[in-house]
Amino acid sequence: MPIASPEAYAEMLDRAKAGRYAYPAINVTSSQTLNAALKGFADAESDGIIQVSTGGAEYLSGPSIKDMVTGAVAFAAYAHEVAKKYPVNIALHTDHCPKDKLDKFVRPLMAISQERVKAGQEPLFQSHMWDGSAVPVAENLEIAEQLLAEAAKGKIVLEIEVGVVGGEEDGVENAINDKLYTTVEDGLAMVEALGLGEKGRYMAALTFGNVHGVYKPGNVKLRPEVLKHIQEAVGAKYGKEKPLSLVFHGGSGSLLSEIREALDYGVVKMNIDTDTQYTFSRPVADHMFRNYDGVLKVDGEVGNKKLYDPRVWGKAAEAGMAARVVEACEHLRSTGTTMTK
């Protein structure tokens, strides 16, 4: 299937919320990690979301270029081509973008999609994230309202964050404290500013104790009931049941029971990066340690080209990451739910 159209993406998100499942949103930084994610979704018979962060996009442009837009456009072009061969729907997304990078990342990418739509084409990316967690809520929502209007012109879904995800990702670090829990008042203010779809479609990363990084299960103190209370408050005010499409950030180290509870409260997208990074790297380390004298020219020997060929250990890395994507689909209940069946 080609990359999901705006209509297909909207249907994906609606089906997920109605069915109480979510799509893994897999961060990638290369063609290899992209291919691994695609294979994982196909193996799980799940539609999915593949995304790049500001740092990932910069990396994709090459170490001597370091241009986020160039890297993101190149990634999207490659993904649009290779995804055609897989029997699942894939949406492309850009991850956390703070205020100081909006003009260098999200806004130029939105402009590209707007031009494509004007020309009768599909948007380059299906959704973009504005991370306003570092600014006051009022300013966060003011910028979000502006971005939502621009996103709507390009048939793009906007993701926003109201609250703070703790830990560190791509150089952005937040303390672990009470700010990790979005309030009902913040949720109501968000809807007052952005509406419930009439101004454009958006997803909300409301925080309930989420923390980026590596944590053992049970060490992250999640309170999924925060999502329930906000959904109920918004629903009561606007006469709708479970009106918000929610996003789960910082899921590494979460208990499966907590993940499943969050799905019941309207989470339709869950970001996964730390775990897939490890499952991509682990087979490479194993290959290098087991084949030390083959991948290195030790003691004047010539090594073994069949062992240091990047395709050999690269296949193992992709297989390891793809298996973790399959596991993520199982955890999020999206296995077997692809719209292509």
mmCIF file of C-alpha atoms in Angstrom:
data_model
loop_
_atom_site.group_PDB
_atom_site.id
_atom_site.type_symbol
_atom_site.label_atom_id
_atom_site.label_comp_id
_atom_site.label_asym_id
_atom_site.label_seq_id
_atom_site.Cartn_x
_atom_site.Cartn_y
_atom_site.Cartn_z
ATOM 1 C CA MET A 1 0.000 0.000 0.000
ATOM 2 C CA PRO A 2 1.152 3.570 -0.520
ATOM 3 C CA ILE A 3 1.664 5.880 2.443
ATOM 4 C CA ALA A 4 -1.752 6.518 4.023
ATOM 5 C CA SER A 5 -3.844 9.277 2.499
ATOM 6 C CA PRO A 6 -5.310 11.908 4.853
ATOM 7 C CA GLU A 7 -8.625 10.079 4.640
ATOM 8 C CA ALA A 8 -7.038 6.703 5.412
ATOM 9 C CA TYR A 9 -5.101 8.173 8.330
ATOM 10 C CA ALA A 10 -8.255 9.695 9.778
ATOM 11 C CA GLU A 11 -9.972 6.315 9.496
ATOM 12 C CA MET A 12 -6.990 4.610 11.151
ATOM 13 C CA LEU A 13 -7.224 6.913 14.159
ATOM 14 C CA ASP A 14 -11.019 6.620 14.412
ATOM 15 C CA ARG A 15 -10.871 2.822 14.251
ATOM 16 C CA ALA A 16 -8.183 2.693 16.893
ATOM 17 C CA LYS A 17 -10.154 4.781 19.375
ATOM 18 C CA ALA A 18 -13.362 2.857 18.749
ATOM 19 C CA GLY A 19 -11.539 -0.459 19.036
ATOM 20 C CA ARG A 20 -9.505 0.520 22.141
ATOM 21 C CA TYR A 21 -6.174 -0.083 20.472
ATOM 22 C CA ALA A 22 -3.283 2.159 19.465
ATOM 23 C CA TYR A 23 -0.630 2.275 16.773
ATOM 24 C CA PRO A 24 3.031 2.009 17.693
ATOM 25 C CA ALA A 25 4.780 5.156 16.458
ATOM 26 C CA ILE A 26 8.311 4.004 15.710
ATOM 27 C CA ASN A 27 11.175 6.494 15.632
ATOM 28 C CA VAL A 28 13.663 5.833 12.834
ATOM 29 C CA THR A 29 16.990 7.359 11.847
ATOM 30 C CA SER A 30 17.978 5.473 8.681
ATOM 31 C CA SER A 31 16.710 3.411 5.773
ATOM 32 C CA GLN A 32 17.558 0.280 7.783
ATOM 33 C CA THR A 33 15.469 1.242 10.797
ATOM 34 C CA LEU A 34 12.660 2.325 8.461
ATOM 35 C CA ASN A 35 12.748 -1.059 6.717
ATOM 36 C CA ALA A 36 12.731 -2.814 10.083
ATOM 37 C CA ALA A 37 9.649 -0.881 11.179
ATOM 38 C CA LEU A 38 7.846 -1.623 7.914
ATOM 39 C CA LYS A 39 8.579 -5.337 8.212
ATOM 40 C CA GLY A 40 7.406 -5.373 11.820
ATOM 41 C CA PHE A 41 4.075 -3.773 10.946
ATOM 42 C CA ALA A 42 3.600 -6.125 8.001
ATOM 43 C CA ASP A 43 4.435 -9.192 10.116
ATOM 44 C CA ALA A 44 1.908 -8.050 12.729
ATOM 45 C CA GLU A 45 -0.710 -7.236 10.067
ATOM 46 C CA SER A 46 -1.030 -3.830 11.698
ATOM 47 C CA ASP A 47 -1.177 -0.373 10.212
ATOM 48 C CA GLY A 48 1.264 1.966 11.892
ATOM 49 C CA ILE A 49 3.089 5.253 12.276
ATOM 50 C CA ILE A 50 6.754 5.859 11.506
ATOM 51 C CA GLN A 51 8.316 9.082 12.714
ATOM 52 C CA VAL A 52 11.485 11.150 12.825
ATOM 53 C CA SER A 53 12.572 13.570 15.527
ATOM 54 C CA THR A 54 14.487 16.788 14.896
ATOM 55 C CA GLY A 55 17.722 14.971 15.715
ATOM 56 C CA GLY A 56 16.759 11.985 13.600
ATOM 57 C CA ALA A 57 15.963 14.224 10.633
ATOM 58 C CA GLU A 58 19.257 16.058 11.011
ATOM 59 C CA TYR A 59 21.105 12.725 11.117
ATOM 60 C CA LEU A 60 19.284 11.543 7.984
ATOM 61 C CA SER A 61 20.626 14.534 6.041
ATOM 62 C CA GLY A 62 24.214 13.366 6.576
ATOM 63 C CA PRO A 63 26.885 14.356 9.111
ATOM 64 C CA SER A 64 28.304 17.135 6.925
ATOM 65 C CA ILE A 65 24.893 18.652 6.083
ATOM 66 C CA LYS A 66 22.956 18.524 9.351
ATOM 67 C CA ASP A 67 19.776 20.018 7.934
ATOM 68 C CA MET A 68 16.526 18.827 9.502
ATOM 69 C CA VAL A 69 14.261 19.636 6.559
ATOM 70 C CA THR A 70 16.602 18.018 4.024
ATOM 71 C CA GLY A 71 16.777 14.861 6.117
ATOM 72 C CA ALA A 72 13.027 14.737 6.702
ATOM 73 C CA VAL A 73 12.209 15.244 3.019
ATOM 74 C CA ALA A 74 14.714 12.566 1.974
ATOM 75 C CA PHE A 75 13.314 10.149 4.540
ATOM 76 C CA ALA A 76 9.745 10.774 3.403
ATOM 77 C CA ALA A 77 10.627 10.328 -0.282
ATOM 78 C CA TYR A 78 12.297 6.992 0.459
ATOM 79 C CA ALA A 79 9.420 5.876 2.686
ATOM 80 C CA HIS A 80 6.790 6.787 0.079
ATOM 81 C CA GLU A 81 8.579 4.527 -2.408
ATOM 82 C CA VAL A 82 9.379 1.448 -0.322
ATOM 83 C CA ALA A 83 6.080 1.424 1.606
ATOM 84 C CA LYS A 84 4.246 0.620 -1.630
ATOM 85 C CA LYS A 85 5.492 -2.955 -1.358
ATOM 86 C CA TYR A 86 4.023 -3.611 2.097
ATOM 87 C CA PRO A 87 0.387 -4.699 2.685
ATOM 88 C CA VAL A 88 -0.319 -2.209 5.485
ATOM 89 C CA ASN A 89 -1.102 1.495 5.808
ATOM 90 C CA ILE A 90 1.729 3.634 7.141
ATOM 91 C CA ALA A 91 1.502 7.264 8.271
ATOM 92 C CA LEU A 92 4.606 9.472 8.429
ATOM 93 C CA HIS A 93 5.000 11.775 11.406
ATOM 94 C CA THR A 94 7.543 14.199 12.856
ATOM 95 C CA ASP A 95 8.190 13.881 16.578
ATOM 96 C CA HIS A 96 8.867 16.493 19.319
ATOM 97 C CA CYS A 97 9.556 19.948 17.907
ATOM 98 C CA PRO A 98 10.190 22.698 20.484
ATOM 99 C CA LYS A 99 9.519 26.388 19.883
ATOM 100 C CA ASP A 100 13.053 27.290 18.778
ATOM 101 C CA LYS A 101 12.960 24.710 15.982
ATOM 102 C CA LEU A 102 9.497 25.341 14.547
ATOM 103 C CA ASP A 103 10.801 27.696 11.844
ATOM 104 C CA LYS A 104 13.571 25.261 10.928
ATOM 105 C CA PHE A 105 11.516 22.076 10.900
ATOM 106 C CA VAL A 106 7.744 21.872 11.205
ATOM 107 C CA ARG A 107 6.719 25.089 9.433
ATOM 108 C CA PRO A 108 8.861 24.460 6.302
ATOM 109 C CA LEU A 109 7.591 20.872 6.133
ATOM 110 C CA MET A 110 3.994 22.050 6.438
ATOM 111 C CA ALA A 111 4.604 24.524 3.604
ATOM 112 C CA ILE A 112 5.885 21.702 1.398
ATOM 113 C CA SER A 113 2.749 19.665 2.079
ATOM 114 C CA GLN A 114 0.507 22.662 1.414
ATOM 115 C CA GLU A 115 2.116 23.099 -2.004
ATOM 116 C CA ARG A 116 1.720 19.403 -2.745
ATOM 117 C CA VAL A 117 -1.971 19.520 -1.814
ATOM 118 C CA LYS A 118 -2.506 22.599 -3.999
ATOM 119 C CA ALA A 119 -1.014 20.596 -6.871
ATOM 120 C CA GLY A 120 -3.438 17.723 -6.281
ATOM 121 C CA GLN A 121 -0.961 15.503 -4.446
ATOM 122 C CA GLU A 122 -0.961 14.011 -0.962
ATOM 123 C CA PRO A 123 0.887 15.755 1.896
ATOM 124 C CA LEU A 124 4.483 14.686 2.431
ATOM 125 C CA PHE A 125 3.893 13.900 6.118
ATOM 126 C CA GLN A 126 0.536 12.936 7.559
ATOM 127 C CA SER A 127 1.107 14.560 10.952
ATOM 128 C CA HIS A 128 3.517 16.826 12.810
ATOM 129 C CA MET A 129 4.098 17.399 16.500
ATOM 130 C CA TRP A 130 4.400 20.739 18.228
ATOM 131 C CA ASP A 131 5.984 20.289 21.652
ATOM 132 C CA GLY A 132 5.026 23.330 23.705
ATOM 133 C CA SER A 133 5.728 21.712 27.058
ATOM 134 C CA ALA A 134 8.565 24.156 27.779
ATOM 135 C CA VAL A 135 6.385 27.282 27.485
ATOM 136 C CA PRO A 136 3.370 28.425 29.555
ATOM 137 C CA VAL A 137 0.117 26.665 28.671
ATOM 138 C CA ALA A 138 -1.460 29.841 27.276
ATOM 139 C CA GLU A 139 1.437 30.372 24.873
ATOM 140 C CA ASN A 140 1.520 26.669 24.029
ATOM 141 C CA LEU A 141 -2.133 26.748 22.965
ATOM 142 C CA GLU A 142 -1.796 30.060 21.112
ATOM 143 C CA ILE A 143 0.974 28.578 18.955
ATOM 144 C CA ALA A 144 -0.977 25.335 18.619
ATOM 145 C CA GLU A 145 -3.996 27.210 17.275
ATOM 146 C CA GLN A 146 -1.825 28.910 14.643
ATOM 147 C CA LEU A 147 -0.186 25.625 13.642
ATOM 148 C CA LEU A 148 -3.530 23.815 13.497
ATOM 149 C CA ALA A 149 -4.782 26.300 10.905
ATOM 150 C CA GLU A 150 -1.677 25.726 8.793
ATOM 151 C CA ALA A 151 -1.908 21.964 9.231
ATOM 152 C CA ALA A 152 -5.516 21.941 8.056
ATOM 153 C CA LYS A 153 -4.474 23.652 4.799
ATOM 154 C CA GLY A 154 -2.124 20.745 4.093
ATOM 155 C CA LYS A 155 -4.554 17.991 5.204
ATOM 156 C CA ILE A 156 -2.200 17.274 8.111
ATOM 157 C CA VAL A 157 -3.020 16.111 11.618
ATOM 158 C CA LEU A 158 -1.353 18.157 14.368
ATOM 159 C CA GLU A 159 -0.076 16.563 17.550
ATOM 160 C CA ILE A 160 0.413 18.775 20.595
ATOM 161 C CA GLU A 161 1.714 18.171 24.096
ATOM 162 C CA VAL A 162 -0.089 19.673 27.078
ATOM 163 C CA GLY A 163 1.901 18.799 30.177
ATOM 164 C CA VAL A 164 5.520 17.685 30.471
ATOM 165 C CA VAL A 165 7.183 14.364 29.667
ATOM 166 C CA GLY A 166 10.081 13.832 32.040
ATOM 167 C CA GLY A 167 13.558 12.561 31.238
ATOM 168 C CA GLU A 168 15.588 13.395 28.136
ATOM 169 C CA GLU A 169 15.109 13.023 24.390
ATOM 170 C CA ASP A 170 17.118 14.716 21.636
ATOM 171 C CA GLY A 171 18.764 17.073 24.108
ATOM 172 C CA VAL A 172 15.492 18.259 25.656
ATOM 173 C CA GLU A 173 15.407 17.367 29.347
ATOM 174 C CA ASN A 174 12.592 17.844 31.833
ATOM 175 C CA ALA A 175 12.542 17.299 35.572
ATOM 176 C CA ILE A 176 10.459 14.518 37.078
ATOM 177 C CA ASN A 177 7.885 16.328 39.233
ATOM 178 C CA ASP A 178 4.180 17.230 39.496
ATOM 179 C CA LYS A 179 4.257 18.922 36.087
ATOM 180 C CA LEU A 180 4.235 15.414 34.586
ATOM 181 C CA TYR A 181 0.467 15.300 35.144
ATOM 182 C CA THR A 182 -1.837 17.313 32.877
ATOM 183 C CA THR A 183 -4.746 18.878 34.753
ATOM 184 C CA VAL A 184 -8.417 18.789 33.831
ATOM 185 C CA GLU A 185 -8.286 22.595 33.564
ATOM 186 C CA ASP A 186 -5.483 22.350 31.001
ATOM 187 C CA GLY A 187 -7.466 19.804 29.012
ATOM 188 C CA LEU A 188 -10.521 22.056 28.925
ATOM 189 C CA ALA A 189 -8.399 25.053 27.915
ATOM 190 C CA MET A 190 -6.936 23.013 25.075
ATOM 191 C CA VAL A 191 -10.361 22.220 23.654
ATOM 192 C CA GLU A 192 -11.551 25.786 24.079
ATOM 193 C CA ALA A 193 -8.586 26.933 21.951
ATOM 194 C CA LEU A 194 -8.480 24.126 19.379
ATOM 195 C CA GLY A 195 -12.035 22.834 19.245
ATOM 196 C CA LEU A 196 -12.946 19.212 18.611
ATOM 197 C CA GLY A 197 -12.156 18.904 14.922
ATOM 198 C CA GLU A 198 -13.960 21.877 13.429
ATOM 199 C CA LYS A 199 -10.684 23.857 13.215
ATOM 200 C CA GLY A 200 -8.638 20.892 12.057
ATOM 201 C CA ARG A 201 -7.781 17.460 13.348
ATOM 202 C CA TYR A 202 -5.337 17.059 16.214
ATOM 203 C CA MET A 203 -4.041 14.511 18.723
ATOM 204 C CA ALA A 204 -3.114 15.412 22.281
ATOM 205 C CA ALA A 205 -0.180 14.067 24.251
ATOM 206 C CA LEU A 206 -1.591 14.605 27.720
ATOM 207 C CA THR A 207 0.899 13.593 30.372
ATOM 208 C CA PHE A 208 0.175 11.227 33.233
ATOM 209 C CA GLY A 209 3.638 10.605 34.651
ATOM 210 C CA ASN A 210 5.371 9.773 31.363
ATOM 211 C CA VAL A 211 9.174 9.751 31.268
ATOM 212 C CA HIS A 212 11.511 9.370 28.291
ATOM 213 C CA GLY A 213 14.402 6.945 28.530
ATOM 214 C CA VAL A 214 15.211 3.540 29.982
ATOM 215 C CA TYR A 215 13.372 2.432 33.095
ATOM 216 C CA LYS A 216 12.610 -0.985 34.556
ATOM 217 C CA PRO A 217 8.919 -1.976 34.578
ATOM 218 C CA GLY A 218 7.174 -0.415 37.544
ATOM 219 C CA ASN A 219 9.733 2.363 38.072
ATOM 220 C CA VAL A 220 7.718 4.920 36.130
ATOM 221 C CA LYS A 221 4.809 6.171 38.261
ATOM 222 C CA LEU A 222 2.001 6.410 35.740
ATOM 223 C CA ARG A 223 -1.526 7.535 36.570
ATOM 224 C CA PRO A 224 -3.635 6.638 33.487
ATOM 225 C CA GLU A 225 -6.759 7.757 35.337
ATOM 226 C CA VAL A 226 -5.631 11.323 34.551
ATOM 227 C CA LEU A 227 -6.644 10.657 30.929
ATOM 228 C CA LYS A 228 -10.007 9.282 32.024
ATOM 229 C CA HIS A 229 -10.793 12.361 34.094
ATOM 230 C CA ILE A 230 -9.908 14.746 31.258
ATOM 231 C CA GLN A 231 -11.918 12.754 28.693
ATOM 232 C CA GLU A 232 -14.923 12.757 31.026
ATOM 233 C CA ALA A 233 -14.683 16.484 31.749
ATOM 234 C CA VAL A 234 -14.399 17.435 28.081
ATOM 235 C CA GLY A 235 -17.091 14.934 27.126
ATOM 236 C CA ALA A 236 -19.502 16.299 29.724
ATOM 237 C CA LYS A 237 -18.985 19.900 28.590
ATOM 238 C CA TYR A 238 -19.381 19.169 24.858
ATOM 239 C CA GLY A 239 -21.808 16.240 24.951
ATOM 240 C CA LYS A 240 -19.468 13.695 23.417
ATOM 241 C CA GLU A 241 -18.155 10.385 24.656
ATOM 242 C CA LYS A 242 -14.353 10.057 24.731
ATOM 243 C CA PRO A 243 -13.912 13.070 22.400
ATOM 244 C CA LEU A 244 -10.083 13.285 22.427
ATOM 245 C CA SER A 245 -7.547 11.247 20.437
ATOM 246 C CA LEU A 246 -4.631 10.838 22.821
ATOM 247 C CA VAL A 247 -0.929 10.029 22.522
ATOM 248 C CA PHE A 248 1.262 8.086 24.975
ATOM 249 C CA HIS A 249 4.863 9.317 25.215
ATOM 250 C CA GLY A 250 7.681 7.847 27.278
ATOM 251 C CA GLY A 251 6.312 4.310 27.371
ATOM 252 C CA SER A 252 9.557 2.428 28.071
ATOM 253 C CA GLY A 253 9.366 0.733 31.441
ATOM 254 C CA SER A 254 5.573 0.931 31.618
ATOM 255 C CA LEU A 255 3.596 -2.025 32.900
ATOM 256 C CA LEU A 256 1.401 -3.711 30.287
ATOM 257 C CA SER A 257 -1.609 -3.190 32.545
ATOM 258 C CA GLU A 258 -0.925 0.573 32.568
ATOM 259 C CA ILE A 259 -0.543 0.653 28.797
ATOM 260 C CA ARG A 260 -3.813 -1.219 28.295
ATOM 261 C CA GLU A 261 -5.631 1.072 30.729
ATOM 262 C CA ALA A 262 -4.436 4.115 28.761
ATOM 263 C CA LEU A 263 -5.797 2.534 25.566
ATOM 264 C CA ASP A 264 -9.205 2.223 27.197
ATOM 265 C CA TYR A 265 -9.158 5.979 27.842
ATOM 266 C CA GLY A 266 -8.570 6.993 24.211
ATOM 267 C CA VAL A 267 -4.843 6.605 23.459
ATOM 268 C CA VAL A 268 -4.487 5.921 19.719
ATOM 269 C CA LYS A 269 -0.726 6.423 19.293
ATOM 270 C CA MET A 270 2.186 5.328 21.478
ATOM 271 C CA ASN A 271 5.743 6.444 20.783
ATOM 272 C CA ILE A 272 8.451 3.779 20.876
ATOM 273 C CA ASP A 273 12.113 4.670 20.487
ATOM 274 C CA THR A 274 14.330 3.516 23.357
ATOM 275 C CA ASP A 275 13.304 -0.141 23.086
ATOM 276 C CA THR A 276 13.665 -0.326 19.310
ATOM 277 C CA GLN A 277 17.067 1.365 19.440
ATOM 278 C CA TYR A 278 18.258 -1.403 21.744
ATOM 279 C CA THR A 279 16.747 -4.246 19.715
ATOM 280 C CA PHE A 280 18.420 -2.870 16.589
ATOM 281 C CA SER A 281 21.822 -2.497 18.262
ATOM 282 C CA ARG A 282 21.840 -5.735 20.265
ATOM 283 C CA PRO A 283 22.214 -8.141 17.287
ATOM 284 C CA VAL A 284 25.041 -5.962 15.920
ATOM 285 C CA ALA A 285 26.935 -6.190 19.209
ATOM 286 C CA ASP A 286 26.377 -9.947 19.277
ATOM 287 C CA HIS A 287 27.687 -10.326 15.723
ATOM 288 C CA MET A 288 30.776 -8.233 16.407
ATOM 289 C CA PHE A 289 31.684 -10.063 19.619
ATOM 290 C CA ARG A 290 31.145 -13.523 18.130
ATOM 291 C CA ASN A 291 33.059 -12.724 14.952
ATOM 292 C CA TYR A 292 35.789 -10.525 16.383
ATOM 293 C CA ASP A 293 38.593 -11.962 14.251
ATOM 294 C CA GLY A 294 36.443 -11.811 11.113
ATOM 295 C CA VAL A 295 35.194 -8.244 11.321
ATOM 296 C CA LEU A 296 38.644 -6.905 12.265
ATOM 297 C CA LYS A 297 41.972 -7.374 10.542
ATOM 298 C CA VAL A 298 43.648 -8.811 13.642
ATOM 299 C CA ASP A 299 47.397 -9.430 13.838
ATOM 300 C CA GLY A 300 48.007 -8.620 10.210
ATOM 301 C CA GLU A 301 45.279 -10.926 8.863
ATOM 302 C CA VAL A 302 42.752 -9.872 6.218
ATOM 303 C CA GLY A 303 39.534 -10.486 8.132
ATOM 304 C CA ASN A 304 36.440 -12.039 6.540
ATOM 305 C CA LYS A 305 34.511 -9.872 4.092
ATOM 306 C CA LYS A 306 31.434 -12.059 4.524
ATOM 307 C CA LEU A 307 31.399 -11.121 8.208
ATOM 308 C CA TYR A 308 32.107 -7.388 8.054
ATOM 309 C CA ASP A 309 29.806 -6.777 5.083
ATOM 310 C CA PRO A 310 27.231 -4.311 6.528
ATOM 311 C CA ARG A 311 24.434 -6.288 4.897
ATOM 312 C CA VAL A 312 25.212 -9.299 7.086
ATOM 313 C CA TRP A 313 24.961 -7.629 10.478
ATOM 314 C CA GLY A 314 22.442 -5.119 9.126
ATOM 315 C CA LYS A 315 19.954 -7.918 8.392
ATOM 316 C CA ALA A 316 20.295 -9.172 11.946
ATOM 317 C CA ALA A 317 19.729 -5.673 13.304
ATOM 318 C CA GLU A 318 16.613 -5.163 11.196
ATOM 319 C CA ALA A 319 15.217 -8.538 12.244
ATOM 320 C CA GLY A 320 15.727 -7.711 15.912
ATOM 321 C CA MET A 321 13.973 -4.368 15.628
ATOM 322 C CA ALA A 322 11.140 -5.781 13.500
ATOM 323 C CA ALA A 323 10.430 -8.375 16.188
ATOM 324 C CA ARG A 324 10.134 -5.595 18.787
ATOM 325 C CA VAL A 325 7.649 -3.760 16.544
ATOM 326 C CA VAL A 326 5.562 -6.951 16.372
ATOM 327 C CA GLU A 327 5.646 -7.132 20.172
ATOM 328 C CA ALA A 328 4.572 -3.482 20.388
ATOM 329 C CA CYS A 329 1.575 -4.179 18.157
ATOM 330 C CA GLU A 330 0.588 -7.057 20.436
ATOM 331 C CA HIS A 331 0.882 -4.865 23.528
ATOM 332 C CA LEU A 332 -1.189 -2.111 21.919
ATOM 333 C CA ARG A 333 -3.823 -4.542 20.556
ATOM 334 C CA SER A 334 -3.278 -3.445 16.932
ATOM 335 C CA THR A 335 -2.186 -6.886 15.685
ATOM 336 C CA GLY A 336 -4.373 -8.026 12.811
ATOM 337 C CA THR A 337 -6.341 -4.782 12.596
ATOM 338 C CA THR A 338 -4.969 -3.427 9.298
ATOM 339 C CA MET A 339 -7.608 -1.811 7.102
ATOM 340 C CA THR A 340 -6.188 -3.683 4.101
ATOM 341 C CA LYS A 341 -7.635 -7.034 5.268
#
